[in-house]
């Protein structure tokens, strides 16, 4: 008589569909929300040229099952991951994705600064193993810093000659930019290429395309006007050489009336 062996009782870790993805806590201020949007928008625009990658902010990042019991800190204000599919997520679940964020940015406030600079920094270093970690205070732009994970320990990132903090993990730089974003003129933290070119927002990119199209149209019009002027000069020279209007029209393609209107 055969004996039925019961299947082992295996508890699978929860998926992103089963995990909480909203803690109901708003951003610290409108400036913080706008700064987060600026970082995400420009990075996503850069990702549009790639086949991989993900960026988001104020979203839970689940890196251990123990964290489900603690629930002791919110998700990063900004994080980005390369080498992953471009799909929507409710939250970032490391055991589903196979990796954690490559870069994290926290936006400081009087309430969060101590936690961001100490507790969270240690979590990103020791538990999440985030390659590059940065912080920035939207109301005090001088309070910014970056750290790169070397042999398991965060080492300060020294600003380069252009006063940029470079993230080797994503091959981009962060810089402080004085300008207007969504009607607010202040110093913003922005992504840039390693040559210092700002990553544009989607709106800025569309404006650039429109400006380039207008410039190309103007250049085409100028070329057409120069060609027309040269053709008219050729027609004048031919008339002055003794050719008839009909002969000049056959050579230049201008109409008889156009040739007759020339000031000779």
PDB file of C-alpha atoms in Angstrom:
ATOM      1  CA  UNK A   1       0.000   0.000   0.000  1.00  0.00           C
ATOM      2  CA  UNK A   2       1.433   3.339  -1.039  1.00  0.00           C
ATOM      3  CA  UNK A   3       1.901   6.088   1.517  1.00  0.00           C
ATOM      4  CA  UNK A   4       0.971   9.706   0.747  1.00  0.00           C
ATOM      5  CA  UNK A   5       3.667  12.182   1.730  1.00  0.00           C
ATOM      6  CA  UNK A   6       2.401  15.626   2.612  1.00  0.00           C
ATOM      7  CA  UNK A   7       4.001  18.557   0.794  1.00  0.00           C
ATOM      8  CA  UNK A   8       6.224  20.679   3.032  1.00  0.00           C
ATOM      9  CA  UNK A   9       4.608  23.807   4.391  1.00  0.00           C
ATOM     10  CA  UNK A  10       6.575  26.515   2.582  1.00  0.00           C
ATOM     11  CA  UNK A  11       5.711  30.163   3.092  1.00  0.00           C
ATOM     12  CA  UNK A  12       6.645  32.256   0.091  1.00  0.00           C
ATOM     13  CA  UNK A  13       7.697  35.857   0.606  1.00  0.00           C
ATOM     14  CA  UNK A  14       5.019  38.420  -0.262  1.00  0.00           C
ATOM     15  CA  UNK A  15       4.942  40.056  -3.687  1.00  0.00           C
ATOM     16  CA  UNK A  16       4.635  43.753  -4.454  1.00  0.00           C
ATOM     17  CA  UNK A  17       0.915  43.221  -5.075  1.00  0.00           C
ATOM     18  CA  UNK A  18       0.530  42.044  -1.471  1.00  0.00           C
ATOM     19  CA  UNK A  19       2.765  44.607   0.239  1.00  0.00           C
ATOM     20  CA  UNK A  20       1.639  48.049   1.447  1.00  0.00           C
ATOM     21  CA  UNK A  21       2.657  50.769  -0.981  1.00  0.00           C
ATOM     22  CA  UNK A  22       1.261  53.901   0.674  1.00  0.00           C
ATOM     23  CA  UNK A  23       1.940  55.124   4.204  1.00  0.00           C
ATOM     24  CA  UNK A  24      -0.339  58.136   3.898  1.00  0.00           C
ATOM     25  CA  UNK A  25       2.430  60.559   4.932  1.00  0.00           C
ATOM     26  CA  UNK A  26       2.707  63.586   2.606  1.00  0.00           C
ATOM     27  CA  UNK A  27       5.941  65.199   1.485  1.00  0.00           C
ATOM     28  CA  UNK A  28       7.480  67.792   3.802  1.00  0.00           C
ATOM     29  CA  UNK A  29       6.625  70.781   1.579  1.00  0.00           C
ATOM     30  CA  UNK A  30       5.688  71.779  -1.939  1.00  0.00           C
ATOM     31  CA  UNK A  31       9.378  72.537  -2.590  1.00  0.00           C
ATOM     32  CA  UNK A  32      10.307  68.974  -1.585  1.00  0.00           C
ATOM     33  CA  UNK A  33       7.647  67.543  -3.907  1.00  0.00           C
ATOM     34  CA  UNK A  34       8.819  69.713  -6.799  1.00  0.00           C
ATOM     35  CA  UNK A  35      12.462  68.811  -6.192  1.00  0.00           C
ATOM     36  CA  UNK A  36      11.589  65.125  -6.189  1.00  0.00           C
ATOM     37  CA  UNK A  37       9.621  65.527  -9.428  1.00  0.00           C
ATOM     38  CA  UNK A  38      12.529  67.364 -11.061  1.00  0.00           C
ATOM     39  CA  UNK A  39      14.976  64.583 -10.207  1.00  0.00           C
ATOM     40  CA  UNK A  40      12.612  61.846 -11.405  1.00  0.00           C
ATOM     41  CA  UNK A  41      11.435  63.649 -14.543  1.00  0.00           C
ATOM     42  CA  UNK A  42      14.930  64.374 -15.828  1.00  0.00           C
ATOM     43  CA  UNK A  43      16.214  60.889 -15.020  1.00  0.00           C
ATOM     44  CA  UNK A  44      13.235  59.226 -16.734  1.00  0.00           C
ATOM     45  CA  UNK A  45      13.833  61.403 -19.802  1.00  0.00           C
ATOM     46  CA  UNK A  46      17.425  60.122 -19.830  1.00  0.00           C
ATOM     47  CA  UNK A  47      16.193  56.545 -19.423  1.00  0.00           C
ATOM     48  CA  UNK A  48      14.027  56.997 -22.521  1.00  0.00           C
ATOM     49  CA  UNK A  49      17.206  56.610 -24.572  1.00  0.00           C
ATOM     50  CA  UNK A  50      17.915  53.256 -22.899  1.00  0.00           C
ATOM     51  CA  UNK A  51      16.186  49.895 -23.021  1.00  0.00           C
ATOM     52  CA  UNK A  52      16.411  49.348 -19.269  1.00  0.00           C
ATOM     53  CA  UNK A  53      16.126  51.205 -16.017  1.00  0.00           C
ATOM     54  CA  UNK A  54      13.687  52.510 -13.438  1.00  0.00           C
ATOM     55  CA  UNK A  55      13.402  55.651 -11.321  1.00  0.00           C
ATOM     56  CA  UNK A  56      10.861  56.744  -8.758  1.00  0.00           C
ATOM     57  CA  UNK A  57      10.540  58.409  -5.391  1.00  0.00           C
ATOM     58  CA  UNK A  58       8.616  58.425  -2.110  1.00  0.00           C
ATOM     59  CA  UNK A  59       7.977  54.728  -2.745  1.00  0.00           C
ATOM     60  CA  UNK A  60       8.581  51.822  -0.405  1.00  0.00           C
ATOM     61  CA  UNK A  61      11.735  49.822  -1.081  1.00  0.00           C
ATOM     62  CA  UNK A  62      11.445  46.385   0.561  1.00  0.00           C
ATOM     63  CA  UNK A  63      14.866  44.872   1.112  1.00  0.00           C
ATOM     64  CA  UNK A  64      14.231  42.283   3.859  1.00  0.00           C
ATOM     65  CA  UNK A  65      11.383  40.336   5.384  1.00  0.00           C
ATOM     66  CA  UNK A  66      12.391  41.740   8.777  1.00  0.00           C
ATOM     67  CA  UNK A  67      11.527  45.192   7.499  1.00  0.00           C
ATOM     68  CA  UNK A  68       7.903  44.084   7.138  1.00  0.00           C
ATOM     69  CA  UNK A  69       7.736  43.772  10.917  1.00  0.00           C
ATOM     70  CA  UNK A  70       9.548  47.025  11.676  1.00  0.00           C
ATOM     71  CA  UNK A  71       8.079  49.388   9.040  1.00  0.00           C
ATOM     72  CA  UNK A  72      10.326  52.022  10.606  1.00  0.00           C
ATOM     73  CA  UNK A  73      11.145  54.270   7.651  1.00  0.00           C
ATOM     74  CA  UNK A  74       9.592  55.464   4.432  1.00  0.00           C
ATOM     75  CA  UNK A  75      10.962  54.893   0.997  1.00  0.00           C
ATOM     76  CA  UNK A  76      13.697  57.108  -0.489  1.00  0.00           C
ATOM     77  CA  UNK A  77      12.731  60.498  -1.897  1.00  0.00           C
ATOM     78  CA  UNK A  78      14.483  59.427  -5.108  1.00  0.00           C
ATOM     79  CA  UNK A  79      15.997  56.162  -6.239  1.00  0.00           C
ATOM     80  CA  UNK A  80      17.118  54.714  -9.557  1.00  0.00           C
ATOM     81  CA  UNK A  81      18.037  51.258 -10.755  1.00  0.00           C
ATOM     82  CA  UNK A  82      19.750  50.273 -13.993  1.00  0.00           C
ATOM     83  CA  UNK A  83      19.685  46.877 -15.653  1.00  0.00           C
ATOM     84  CA  UNK A  84      16.022  46.171 -14.880  1.00  0.00           C
ATOM     85  CA  UNK A  85      12.902  46.074 -17.093  1.00  0.00           C
ATOM     86  CA  UNK A  86      10.901  49.230 -17.754  1.00  0.00           C
ATOM     87  CA  UNK A  87       7.622  48.321 -16.099  1.00  0.00           C
ATOM     88  CA  UNK A  88       5.358  49.983 -13.567  1.00  0.00           C
ATOM     89  CA  UNK A  89       5.793  49.038  -9.920  1.00  0.00           C
ATOM     90  CA  UNK A  90       3.710  49.623  -6.809  1.00  0.00           C
ATOM     91  CA  UNK A  91       6.823  49.311  -4.672  1.00  0.00           C
ATOM     92  CA  UNK A  92      10.384  48.065  -5.110  1.00  0.00           C
ATOM     93  CA  UNK A  93      10.790  44.549  -3.766  1.00  0.00           C
ATOM     94  CA  UNK A  94      14.420  43.453  -3.813  1.00  0.00           C
ATOM     95  CA  UNK A  95      13.702  39.710  -3.640  1.00  0.00           C
ATOM     96  CA  UNK A  96      11.480  40.021  -6.719  1.00  0.00           C
ATOM     97  CA  UNK A  97      13.714  42.365  -8.716  1.00  0.00           C
ATOM     98  CA  UNK A  98      17.007  40.669  -7.883  1.00  0.00           C
ATOM     99  CA  UNK A  99      18.746  43.898  -6.878  1.00  0.00           C
ATOM    100  CA  UNK A 100      18.348  47.070  -4.872  1.00  0.00           C
ATOM    101  CA  UNK A 101      18.709  50.696  -5.980  1.00  0.00           C
ATOM    102  CA  UNK A 102      21.947  51.828  -7.580  1.00  0.00           C
ATOM    103  CA  UNK A 103      21.517  55.378  -6.312  1.00  0.00           C
ATOM    104  CA  UNK A 104      19.390  57.015  -3.614  1.00  0.00           C
ATOM    105  CA  UNK A 105      18.794  60.701  -2.851  1.00  0.00           C
ATOM    106  CA  UNK A 106      17.154  61.972   0.325  1.00  0.00           C
ATOM    107  CA  UNK A 107      15.770  65.515   0.556  1.00  0.00           C
ATOM    108  CA  UNK A 108      16.522  66.963   3.965  1.00  0.00           C
ATOM    109  CA  UNK A 109      14.138  68.849   6.227  1.00  0.00           C
ATOM    110  CA  UNK A 110      14.376  69.883   9.880  1.00  0.00           C
ATOM    111  CA  UNK A 111      12.360  66.772  10.792  1.00  0.00           C
ATOM    112  CA  UNK A 112      14.313  64.256   8.738  1.00  0.00           C
ATOM    113  CA  UNK A 113      17.884  65.587   8.488  1.00  0.00           C
ATOM    114  CA  UNK A 114      19.266  63.658  11.468  1.00  0.00           C
ATOM    115  CA  UNK A 115      17.630  60.402  10.321  1.00  0.00           C
ATOM    116  CA  UNK A 116      18.716  60.874   6.700  1.00  0.00           C
ATOM    117  CA  UNK A 117      22.328  61.556   7.688  1.00  0.00           C
ATOM    118  CA  UNK A 118      22.621  58.731  10.195  1.00  0.00           C
ATOM    119  CA  UNK A 119      20.011  55.977  10.459  1.00  0.00           C
ATOM    120  CA  UNK A 120      19.025  55.886   6.800  1.00  0.00           C
ATOM    121  CA  UNK A 121      22.607  56.244   5.646  1.00  0.00           C
ATOM    122  CA  UNK A 122      23.531  53.137   7.628  1.00  0.00           C
ATOM    123  CA  UNK A 123      20.552  51.225   6.237  1.00  0.00           C
ATOM    124  CA  UNK A 124      21.550  52.125   2.680  1.00  0.00           C
ATOM    125  CA  UNK A 125      25.147  51.162   3.441  1.00  0.00           C
ATOM    126  CA  UNK A 126      24.758  47.986   5.493  1.00  0.00           C
ATOM    127  CA  UNK A 127      21.435  46.473   4.494  1.00  0.00           C
ATOM    128  CA  UNK A 128      20.465  47.750   1.047  1.00  0.00           C
ATOM    129  CA  UNK A 129      24.041  48.127  -0.249  1.00  0.00           C
ATOM    130  CA  UNK A 130      23.150  51.178  -2.340  1.00  0.00           C
ATOM    131  CA  UNK A 131      26.176  52.064  -4.467  1.00  0.00           C
ATOM    132  CA  UNK A 132      25.771  55.853  -4.263  1.00  0.00           C
ATOM    133  CA  UNK A 133      23.891  57.863  -1.642  1.00  0.00           C
ATOM    134  CA  UNK A 134      23.249  61.619  -1.709  1.00  0.00           C
ATOM    135  CA  UNK A 135      21.369  64.123   0.381  1.00  0.00           C
ATOM    136  CA  UNK A 136      20.229  67.667  -0.392  1.00  0.00           C
ATOM    137  CA  UNK A 137      18.297  70.329   1.494  1.00  0.00           C
ATOM    138  CA  UNK A 138      15.954  72.199  -0.912  1.00  0.00           C
ATOM    139  CA  UNK A 139      15.872  75.196   1.447  1.00  0.00           C
ATOM    140  CA  UNK A 140      19.606  75.150   2.219  1.00  0.00           C
ATOM    141  CA  UNK A 141      21.446  74.165  -0.970  1.00  0.00           C
ATOM    142  CA  UNK A 142      24.823  74.295   0.787  1.00  0.00           C
ATOM    143  CA  UNK A 143      23.794  71.209   2.754  1.00  0.00           C
ATOM    144  CA  UNK A 144      24.437  68.545   0.174  1.00  0.00           C
ATOM    145  CA  UNK A 145      26.737  65.540   0.120  1.00  0.00           C
ATOM    146  CA  UNK A 146      27.392  62.287  -1.688  1.00  0.00           C
ATOM    147  CA  UNK A 147      28.832  58.938  -0.686  1.00  0.00           C
ATOM    148  CA  UNK A 148      30.076  55.976  -2.685  1.00  0.00           C
ATOM    149  CA  UNK A 149      30.159  52.416  -1.355  1.00  0.00           C
ATOM    150  CA  UNK A 150      33.762  51.167  -1.234  1.00  0.00           C
ATOM    151  CA  UNK A 151      34.514  47.816   0.375  1.00  0.00           C
ATOM    152  CA  UNK A 152      31.183  47.979   2.156  1.00  0.00           C
ATOM    153  CA  UNK A 153      31.702  51.444   3.679  1.00  0.00           C
ATOM    154  CA  UNK A 154      30.463  54.797   2.398  1.00  0.00           C
ATOM    155  CA  UNK A 155      33.266  57.143   1.420  1.00  0.00           C
ATOM    156  CA  UNK A 156      32.555  60.852   0.752  1.00  0.00           C
ATOM    157  CA  UNK A 157      32.367  61.848  -2.898  1.00  0.00           C
ATOM    158  CA  UNK A 158      34.602  64.870  -3.508  1.00  0.00           C
ATOM    159  CA  UNK A 159      33.085  67.501  -5.840  1.00  0.00           C
ATOM    160  CA  UNK A 160      34.897  67.660  -9.169  1.00  0.00           C
ATOM    161  CA  UNK A 161      36.359  70.781 -10.783  1.00  0.00           C
ATOM    162  CA  UNK A 162      32.856  71.837 -11.903  1.00  0.00           C
ATOM    163  CA  UNK A 163      31.543  71.411  -8.332  1.00  0.00           C
ATOM    164  CA  UNK A 164      29.522  68.353  -9.302  1.00  0.00           C
ATOM    165  CA  UNK A 165      29.006  65.168  -7.341  1.00  0.00           C
ATOM    166  CA  UNK A 166      29.476  62.246  -9.727  1.00  0.00           C
ATOM    167  CA  UNK A 167      27.571  58.992  -9.395  1.00  0.00           C
ATOM    168  CA  UNK A 168      29.753  56.311 -10.919  1.00  0.00           C
ATOM    169  CA  UNK A 169      26.898  53.838 -10.466  1.00  0.00           C
ATOM    170  CA  UNK A 170      24.778  55.525 -13.137  1.00  0.00           C
ATOM    171  CA  UNK A 171      27.453  57.531 -14.971  1.00  0.00           C
ATOM    172  CA  UNK A 172      25.836  60.906 -14.271  1.00  0.00           C
ATOM    173  CA  UNK A 173      26.541  63.947 -12.126  1.00  0.00           C
ATOM    174  CA  UNK A 174      24.478  65.971  -9.682  1.00  0.00           C
ATOM    175  CA  UNK A 175      24.841  69.746  -9.622  1.00  0.00           C
ATOM    176  CA  UNK A 176      23.152  72.727  -8.018  1.00  0.00           C
ATOM    177  CA  UNK A 177      21.327  74.752 -10.659  1.00  0.00           C
ATOM    178  CA  UNK A 178      19.943  78.252 -10.191  1.00  0.00           C
ATOM    179  CA  UNK A 179      16.815  78.568 -12.282  1.00  0.00           C
ATOM    180  CA  UNK A 180      13.046  78.419 -12.526  1.00  0.00           C
ATOM    181  CA  UNK A 181      11.138  75.154 -12.330  1.00  0.00           C
ATOM    182  CA  UNK A 182       7.336  75.192 -12.337  1.00  0.00           C
ATOM    183  CA  UNK A 183       7.408  78.893 -11.580  1.00  0.00           C
ATOM    184  CA  UNK A 184       9.744  78.689  -8.580  1.00  0.00           C
ATOM    185  CA  UNK A 185      13.114  80.394  -9.001  1.00  0.00           C
ATOM    186  CA  UNK A 186      15.648  78.906  -6.588  1.00  0.00           C
ATOM    187  CA  UNK A 187      18.620  76.559  -6.424  1.00  0.00           C
ATOM    188  CA  UNK A 188      17.604  73.074  -7.536  1.00  0.00           C
ATOM    189  CA  UNK A 189      19.462  69.771  -7.493  1.00  0.00           C
ATOM    190  CA  UNK A 190      19.657  68.462 -11.053  1.00  0.00           C
ATOM    191  CA  UNK A 191      21.095  65.575 -12.998  1.00  0.00           C
ATOM    192  CA  UNK A 192      23.671  66.320 -15.677  1.00  0.00           C
ATOM    193  CA  UNK A 193      25.950  64.412 -17.986  1.00  0.00           C
ATOM    194  CA  UNK A 194      29.606  64.051 -17.041  1.00  0.00           C
ATOM    195  CA  UNK A 195      30.348  66.906 -19.469  1.00  0.00           C
ATOM    196  CA  UNK A 196      27.994  69.188 -17.513  1.00  0.00           C
ATOM    197  CA  UNK A 197      24.996  69.160 -19.867  1.00  0.00           C
ATOM    198  CA  UNK A 198      21.753  69.274 -17.888  1.00  0.00           C
ATOM    199  CA  UNK A 199      19.360  66.375 -18.360  1.00  0.00           C
ATOM    200  CA  UNK A 200      16.179  68.072 -19.601  1.00  0.00           C
ATOM    201  CA  UNK A 201      12.705  67.599 -18.228  1.00  0.00           C
ATOM    202  CA  UNK A 202      10.116  66.276 -20.673  1.00  0.00           C
ATOM    203  CA  UNK A 203       8.825  69.837 -21.090  1.00  0.00           C
ATOM    204  CA  UNK A 204      12.305  71.227 -21.690  1.00  0.00           C
ATOM    205  CA  UNK A 205      13.025  68.482 -24.216  1.00  0.00           C
ATOM    206  CA  UNK A 206       9.850  69.310 -26.170  1.00  0.00           C
ATOM    207  CA  UNK A 207      10.794  72.994 -26.059  1.00  0.00           C
ATOM    208  CA  UNK A 208      14.276  72.139 -27.338  1.00  0.00           C
ATOM    209  CA  UNK A 209      12.754  70.166 -30.216  1.00  0.00           C
ATOM    210  CA  UNK A 210      10.444  73.059 -31.064  1.00  0.00           C
ATOM    211  CA  UNK A 211      13.331  75.545 -30.936  1.00  0.00           C
ATOM    212  CA  UNK A 212      15.476  73.289 -33.133  1.00  0.00           C
ATOM    213  CA  UNK A 213      12.620  72.860 -35.631  1.00  0.00           C
ATOM    214  CA  UNK A 214      12.100  76.634 -35.754  1.00  0.00           C
ATOM    215  CA  UNK A 215      15.833  77.205 -36.206  1.00  0.00           C
ATOM    216  CA  UNK A 216      15.967  74.663 -39.021  1.00  0.00           C
ATOM    217  CA  UNK A 217      12.977  76.321 -40.703  1.00  0.00           C
ATOM    218  CA  UNK A 218      14.640  79.724 -40.452  1.00  0.00           C
ATOM    219  CA  UNK A 219      17.886  78.337 -41.878  1.00  0.00           C
ATOM    220  CA  UNK A 220      15.985  76.700 -44.744  1.00  0.00           C
ATOM    221  CA  UNK A 221      14.231  79.992 -45.483  1.00  0.00           C
ATOM    222  CA  UNK A 222      17.543  81.850 -45.448  1.00  0.00           C
ATOM    223  CA  UNK A 223      19.064  79.308 -47.847  1.00  0.00           C
ATOM    224  CA  UNK A 224      16.061  79.657 -50.154  1.00  0.00           C
ATOM    225  CA  UNK A 225      16.328  83.459 -50.077  1.00  0.00           C
ATOM    226  CA  UNK A 226      20.053  83.285 -50.874  1.00  0.00           C
ATOM    227  CA  UNK A 227      19.399  80.883 -53.757  1.00  0.00           C
ATOM    228  CA  UNK A 228      16.665  83.152 -55.107  1.00  0.00           C
ATOM    229  CA  UNK A 229      18.962  86.161 -54.889  1.00  0.00           C
ATOM    230  CA  UNK A 230      21.748  84.304 -56.708  1.00  0.00           C
ATOM    231  CA  UNK A 231      19.300  83.193 -59.416  1.00  0.00           C
ATOM    232  CA  UNK A 232      18.073  86.743 -59.926  1.00  0.00           C
ATOM    233  CA  UNK A 233      21.679  87.978 -60.192  1.00  0.00           C
ATOM    234  CA  UNK A 234      22.379  85.291 -62.780  1.00  0.00           C
ATOM    235  CA  UNK A 235      19.333  86.417 -64.767  1.00  0.00           C
ATOM    236  CA  UNK A 236      20.532  90.036 -64.632  1.00  0.00           C
ATOM    237  CA  UNK A 237      23.983  89.030 -65.880  1.00  0.00           C
ATOM    238  CA  UNK A 238      22.463  87.075 -68.774  1.00  0.00           C
ATOM    239  CA  UNK A 239      20.236  89.984 -69.786  1.00  0.00           C
ATOM    240  CA  UNK A 240      23.197  92.334 -69.648  1.00  0.00           C
ATOM    241  CA  UNK A 241      25.104  89.947 -71.923  1.00  0.00           C
ATOM    242  CA  UNK A 242      22.468  90.474 -74.614  1.00  0.00           C
ATOM    243  CA  UNK A 243      20.141  87.504 -74.139  1.00  0.00           C
ATOM    244  CA  UNK A 244      16.399  87.963 -74.592  1.00  0.00           C
ATOM    245  CA  UNK A 245      13.910  87.579 -71.764  1.00  0.00           C
ATOM    246  CA  UNK A 246      12.719  84.288 -73.271  1.00  0.00           C
ATOM    247  CA  UNK A 247      16.258  82.887 -73.408  1.00  0.00           C
ATOM    248  CA  UNK A 248      16.957  83.872 -69.836  1.00  0.00           C
ATOM    249  CA  UNK A 249      13.649  82.342 -68.731  1.00  0.00           C
ATOM    250  CA  UNK A 250      14.575  79.024 -70.362  1.00  0.00           C
ATOM    251  CA  UNK A 251      17.963  78.980 -68.632  1.00  0.00           C
ATOM    252  CA  UNK A 252      16.962  80.145 -65.155  1.00  0.00           C
ATOM    253  CA  UNK A 253      13.424  78.799 -64.870  1.00  0.00           C
ATOM    254  CA  UNK A 254      12.146  82.237 -63.902  1.00  0.00           C
ATOM    255  CA  UNK A 255       8.955  83.467 -65.526  1.00  0.00           C
ATOM    256  CA  UNK A 256       8.964  86.288 -68.052  1.00  0.00           C
ATOM    257  CA  UNK A 257       7.187  88.561 -65.574  1.00  0.00           C
ATOM    258  CA  UNK A 258       9.793  87.772 -62.859  1.00  0.00           C
ATOM    259  CA  UNK A 259      12.606  88.605 -65.225  1.00  0.00           C
ATOM    260  CA  UNK A 260      10.887  91.775 -66.431  1.00  0.00           C
ATOM    261  CA  UNK A 261      10.536  92.917 -62.807  1.00  0.00           C
ATOM    262  CA  UNK A 262      14.289  92.706 -62.226  1.00  0.00           C
ATOM    263  CA  UNK A 263      16.006  96.018 -61.563  1.00  0.00           C
ATOM    264  CA  UNK A 264      18.684  96.158 -64.240  1.00  0.00           C
TER     265      UNK A 264
END
